[in-house]
GROMACS .gro file of C-alpha atoms in nm:
model
  260
    1MET     CA    1  14.002  12.377   7.628
    2SER     CA    2  13.630  12.416   7.682
    3GLU     CA    3  13.498  12.692   7.879
    4ILE     CA    4  13.145  12.664   8.048
    5ALA     CA    5  12.964  12.866   8.279
    6ILE     CA    6  12.963  12.722   8.612
    7SER     CA    7  12.863  12.782   9.016
    8SER     CA    8  13.032  12.954   9.301
    9PRO     CA    9  13.117  12.884   9.644
   10SER     CA   10  12.839  12.948   9.872
   11ASN     CA   11  12.772  13.323   9.909
   12TYR     CA   12  12.925  13.425  10.229
   13ARG     CA   13  12.757  13.481  10.112
   14GLY     CA   14  12.616  13.777   9.963
   15THR     CA   15  12.922  13.898   9.860
   16ALA     CA   16  12.937  13.921   9.462
   17ILE     CA   17  13.302  13.892   9.321
   18SER     CA   18  13.335  13.817   8.948
   19LYS     CA   19  13.604  13.577   8.799
   20PRO     CA   20  13.684  13.410   8.480
   21PHE     CA   21  13.815  13.045   8.482
   22LYS     CA   22  13.863  12.762   8.247
   23GLU     CA   23  13.683  12.475   8.342
   24PRO     CA   24  13.914  12.190   8.457
   25SER     CA   25  13.667  11.892   8.460
   26ILE     CA   26  13.571  11.901   8.111
   27GLN     CA   27  13.908  11.906   7.970
   28VAL     CA   28  14.253  11.962   8.144
   29ARG     CA   29  14.502  12.134   7.930
   30GLU     CA   30  14.855  11.983   8.004
   31MET     CA   31  15.126  12.222   8.110
   32ARG     CA   32  15.462  12.134   7.941
   33SER     CA   33  15.683  12.354   8.153
   34PRO     CA   34  15.887  12.187   8.472
   35SER     CA   35  15.667  12.112   8.781
   36PRO     CA   36  15.815  12.259   9.078
   37GLU     CA   37  15.667  12.215   9.430
   38PHE     CA   38  15.382  12.455   9.465
   39SER     CA   39  15.260  12.585   9.807
   40PRO     CA   40  14.963  12.833   9.868
   41LEU     CA   41  15.193  13.030  10.092
   42ALA     CA   42  15.419  13.088   9.776
   43VAL     CA   43  15.187  13.173   9.503
   44GLY     CA   44  15.167  13.525   9.377
   45GLU     CA   45  14.874  13.755   9.413
   46ASP     CA   46  14.843  13.798   9.043
   47LEU     CA   47  14.824  13.404   8.981
   48THR     CA   48  14.461  13.425   8.969
   49PRO     CA   49  14.250  13.699   8.778
   50LEU     CA   50  13.925  13.800   8.953
   51PRO     CA   51  13.620  13.620   8.807
   52VAL     CA   52  13.350  13.704   8.572
   53TYR     CA   53  12.986  13.628   8.627
   54LYS     CA   54  12.764  13.439   8.399
   55ALA     CA   55  12.417  13.482   8.308
   56ALA     CA   56  12.152  13.242   8.456
   57GLY     CA   57  12.142  12.915   8.304
   58THR     CA   58  12.206  12.525   8.302
   59ALA     CA   59  12.535  12.347   8.286
   60SER     CA   60  12.590  11.984   8.207
   61VAL     CA   61  12.898  11.860   8.373
   62ASP     CA   62  13.064  11.509   8.366
   63PHE     CA   63  13.390  11.569   8.522
   64SER     CA   64  13.589  11.451   8.222
   65GLY     CA   65  13.388  11.153   8.168
   66LEU     CA   66  13.400  11.022   8.518
   67LEU     CA   67  12.994  11.036   8.544
   68ALA     CA   68  12.825  10.821   8.300
   69GLU     CA   69  12.521  11.040   8.343
   70PRO     CA   70  12.618  11.395   8.373
   71LEU     CA   71  12.489  11.652   8.641
   72GLU     CA   72  12.261  11.920   8.496
   73LEU     CA   73  12.339  12.211   8.733
   74HIS     CA   74  12.127  12.543   8.728
   75GLU     CA   75  12.336  12.850   8.793
   76ASP     CA   76  12.185  13.175   8.915
   77LEU     CA   77  12.365  13.451   9.094
   78SER     CA   78  12.078  13.653   9.170
   79SER     CA   79  12.112  13.522   9.554
   80GLY     CA   80  12.495  13.551   9.562
   81CYS     CA   81  12.799  13.408   9.423
   82GLY     CA   82  12.728  13.072   9.546
   83GLY     CA   83  12.480  13.025   9.253
   84GLN     CA   84  12.773  12.976   9.013
   85THR     CA   85  13.019  12.689   8.987
   86TRP     CA   86  13.374  12.736   9.076
   87PRO     CA   87  13.706  12.561   8.999
   88ALA     CA   88  13.780  12.407   9.339
   89GLY     CA   89  13.448  12.238   9.337
   90MET     CA   90  13.558  12.106   8.991
   91THR     CA   91  13.869  11.967   9.128
   92LEU     CA   92  13.729  11.802   9.446
   93GLY     CA   93  13.425  11.650   9.265
   94LYS     CA   94  13.689  11.495   9.017
   95HIS     CA   95  13.897  11.374   9.297
   96MET     CA   96  13.609  11.222   9.466
   97LEU     CA   97  13.489  11.038   9.187
   98ARG     CA   98  13.834  10.916   9.080
   99TYR     CA   99  13.959  10.818   9.428
  100HIS     CA  100  13.658  10.739   9.637
  101ARG     CA  101  13.389  10.599   9.412
  102ASP     CA  102  13.376  10.259   9.583
  103ASP     CA  103  13.481  10.353   9.963
  104LEU     CA  104  13.199  10.591  10.078
  105ARG     CA  105  12.932  10.331  10.101
  106GLY     CA  106  12.887  10.354  10.457
  107SER     CA  107  12.987  10.737  10.500
  108ARG     CA  108  12.756  11.008  10.651
  109ILE     CA  109  12.855  11.263  10.404
  110LEU     CA  110  12.812  11.650  10.431
  111GLU     CA  111  12.897  11.940  10.196
  112LEU     CA  112  12.964  12.277  10.341
  113GLY     CA  113  12.908  12.588  10.118
  114ALA     CA  114  12.782  12.392   9.860
  115GLY     CA  115  12.630  12.681   9.627
  116GLY     CA  116  12.427  12.468   9.379
  117GLY     CA  117  12.540  12.153   9.518
  118LEU     CA  118  12.809  12.054   9.256
  119VAL     CA  119  13.065  11.840   9.466
  120GLY     CA  120  12.793  11.676   9.689
  121LEU     CA  121  12.550  11.566   9.379
  122ALA     CA  122  12.845  11.433   9.210
  123VAL     CA  123  12.906  11.203   9.488
  124ALA     CA  124  12.565  11.109   9.522
  125ARG     CA  125  12.534  11.039   9.146
  126GLY     CA  126  12.875  10.879   9.089
  127CYS     CA  127  12.987  10.715   9.417
  128ASP     CA  128  12.874  10.400   9.610
  129VAL     CA  129  12.686  10.582   9.879
  130GLU     CA  130  12.395  10.429  10.076
  131ASN     CA  131  12.300  10.715  10.321
  132PRO     CA  132  12.154  11.036  10.186
  133LEU     CA  133  12.410  11.303  10.199
  134TYR     CA  134  12.352  11.678  10.318
  135ILE     CA  135  12.453  11.960  10.089
  136THR     CA  136  12.436  12.289  10.300
  137ASP     CA  137  12.469  12.648  10.237
  138GLN     CA  138  12.279  12.959  10.365
  139VAL     CA  139  11.906  13.018  10.314
  140GLU     CA  140  11.966  13.218  10.012
  141MET     CA  141  12.110  12.897   9.830
  142HIS     CA  142  11.847  12.665   9.971
  143SER     CA  143  11.588  12.673   9.683
  144LEU     CA  144  11.884  12.627   9.427
  145MET     CA  145  12.016  12.322   9.613
  146GLU     CA  146  11.675  12.182   9.625
  147HIS     CA  147  11.628  12.265   9.226
  148ASN     CA  148  11.927  12.106   9.136
  149ILE     CA  149  11.855  11.795   9.338
  150SER     CA  150  11.517  11.767   9.173
  151MET     CA  151  11.655  11.835   8.838
  152ASN     CA  152  11.906  11.540   8.884
  153ARG     CA  153  11.639  11.298   9.015
  154LEU     CA  154  11.849  11.264   9.342
  155GLU     CA  155  11.579  11.313   9.601
  156GLY     CA  156  11.650  11.008   9.760
  157LYS     CA  157  12.035  11.035   9.765
  158ALA     CA  158  12.092  11.395   9.868
  159LYS     CA  159  11.927  11.677  10.096
  160ALA     CA  160  11.929  12.023  10.118
  161ALA     CA  161  11.983  12.208  10.454
  162ILE     CA  162  12.058  12.536  10.590
  163LEU     CA  163  12.417  12.582  10.783
  164ASN     CA  164  12.554  12.897  10.874
  165TRP     CA  165  12.927  12.903  10.942
  166GLY     CA  166  13.013  13.011  11.302
  167GLU     CA  167  12.655  12.933  11.434
  168PRO     CA  168  12.558  12.605  11.640
  169LEU     CA  169  12.510  12.299  11.410
  170PRO     CA  170  12.149  12.260  11.313
  171GLN     CA  171  11.996  11.943  11.491
  172ALA     CA  172  11.984  11.747  11.141
  173ILE     CA  173  12.354  11.780  11.100
  174VAL     CA  174  12.427  11.678  11.468
  175SER     CA  175  12.209  11.360  11.421
  176LEU     CA  176  12.377  11.292  11.110
  177LYS     CA  177  12.716  11.291  11.263
  178PRO     CA  178  12.910  11.349  10.939
  179ASP     CA  179  13.237  11.163  10.903
  180VAL     CA  180  13.304  11.289  10.553
  181ILE     CA  181  13.299  11.649  10.497
  182LEU     CA  182  13.342  11.819  10.167
  183ALA     CA  183  13.430  12.170  10.131
  184ALA     CA  184  13.531  12.339   9.792
  185ASP     CA  185  13.597  12.702   9.708
  186CYS     CA  186  13.491  12.824  10.065
  187VAL     CA  187  13.793  13.026  10.097
  188TYR     CA  188  13.718  13.361   9.936
  189PHE     CA  189  13.624  13.607  10.201
  190GLU     CA  190  13.863  13.688  10.499
  191PRO     CA  191  13.597  13.792  10.774
  192ALA     CA  192  13.440  13.443  10.717
  193PHE     CA  193  13.748  13.265  10.773
  194PRO     CA  194  13.705  13.237  11.183
  195LEU     CA  195  13.321  13.148  11.103
  196LEU     CA  196  13.419  12.874  10.878
  197LEU     CA  197  13.720  12.735  11.109
  198ALA     CA  198  13.462  12.723  11.393
  199THR     CA  199  13.209  12.528  11.219
  200LEU     CA  200  13.491  12.296  11.104
  201ALA     CA  201  13.609  12.259  11.471
  202ASP     CA  202  13.258  12.173  11.557
  203LEU     CA  203  13.230  11.905  11.317
  204LEU     CA  204  13.545  11.752  11.415
  205ALA     CA  205  13.442  11.777  11.768
  206LEU     CA  206  13.116  11.608  11.693
  207VAL     CA  207  13.313  11.309  11.513
  208PRO     CA  208  13.675  11.311  11.596
  209SER     CA  209  13.749  11.030  11.341
  210ALA     CA  210  13.587  11.244  11.049
  211THR     CA  211  13.797  11.371  10.741
  212VAL     CA  212  13.740  11.700  10.571
  213TYR     CA  213  13.831  11.698  10.183
  214PHE     CA  214  13.913  12.094  10.161
  215CYS     CA  215  14.000  12.213   9.803
  216PHE     CA  216  14.059  12.604   9.758
  217LYS     CA  217  14.184  12.839   9.494
  218LYS     CA  218  14.427  13.099   9.619
  219ARG     CA  219  14.313  13.427   9.470
  220ARG     CA  220  14.491  13.677   9.691
  221ARG     CA  221  14.758  13.673   9.962
  222ALA     CA  222  14.510  13.684  10.232
  223ASP     CA  223  14.368  13.343  10.142
  224ALA     CA  224  14.689  13.179  10.269
  225GLN     CA  225  14.608  13.296  10.608
  226PHE     CA  226  14.333  13.059  10.623
  227LEU     CA  227  14.556  12.761  10.572
  228LYS     CA  228  14.791  12.888  10.845
  229ARG     CA  229  14.501  12.910  11.101
  230ALA     CA  230  14.383  12.564  11.018
  231ARG     CA  231  14.730  12.421  11.078
  232LYS     CA  232  14.711  12.555  11.444
  233MET     CA  233  14.376  12.387  11.473
  234PHE     CA  234  14.372  12.065  11.288
  235ARG     CA  235  14.599  11.784  11.140
  236VAL     CA  236  14.641  11.931  10.782
  237ALA     CA  237  14.783  11.699  10.519
  238GLU     CA  238  14.803  11.747  10.137
  239ILE     CA  239  14.620  11.475   9.940
  240PRO     CA  240  14.783  11.298   9.675
  241ASP     CA  241  14.630  11.349   9.313
  242ASP     CA  242  14.753  11.261   8.976
  243ASP     CA  243  14.619  11.602   8.856
  244ARG     CA  244  14.807  11.798   9.106
  245PRO     CA  245  15.090  11.924   8.864
  246VAL     CA  246  14.812  12.070   8.662
  247PHE     CA  247  14.549  12.206   8.892
  248SER     CA  248  14.841  12.339   9.128
  249ARG     CA  249  14.945  12.567   8.833
  250GLN     CA  250  14.593  12.700   8.845
  251GLY     CA  251  14.632  12.812   9.212
  252LEU     CA  252  14.403  12.518   9.348
  253PHE     CA  253  14.514  12.333   9.671
  254LEU     CA  254  14.356  11.985   9.791
  255TYR     CA  255  14.409  11.915  10.171
  256SER     CA  256  14.254  11.665  10.408
  257PHE     CA  257  14.177  11.823  10.782
  258GLN     CA  258  14.131  11.589  11.067
  259ALA     CA  259  14.099  11.650  11.460
  260ALA     CA  260  14.432  11.728  11.601
   0.00000   0.00000   0.00000
């Protein structure tokens, strides 16, 4: 399996945690053992080791060949852990490219906790979208998002914006009225859970028909509490994906959230 250096959830940013992982999007290693049903509530705390940080650099990502022209993503942790690509982003990006390449044309798309913009920029490059999408994070990630948009010549298809969880939605996002919301690896810092849930609730109140595509990697027992809280607030469903037997063994979970 190929290992590359790639970027984090957005920083809640400013909290630096290190963790090693094998890049699921370049090459996926098939597991040969039986495939039991996995649940984020049943995964042991020691399933996923804590991560390792990488030096600043540029990664080329094609999502196992799903992008004809790979994304070039600059990774830089100097402003927080959002500057590195993380496994849930690879999984969600691959899912969107495989299953939603042709059905997002009229969608108004927003990515939360984008870090360097991995998922949103993959959708902008590889899916049939006609409206510019927004990749959002805290101010510390803004220059990195803009740099990656420019480096991939996606200025006409993607915009970078600041969106702080738990605060009122920026006017640009209110005006956008996003009906497709992408969130990958946003579950990693328990004190931020109520803030993220508040922002998701605001977005689904703004557009009750919207769908949130939410992928996270369970690293500790507390992470499962986020999903428990989400189930009390939204309609939560596991999203079918042919790669589920592979990524679930890596502690990755893929859900949709919709207004209750």
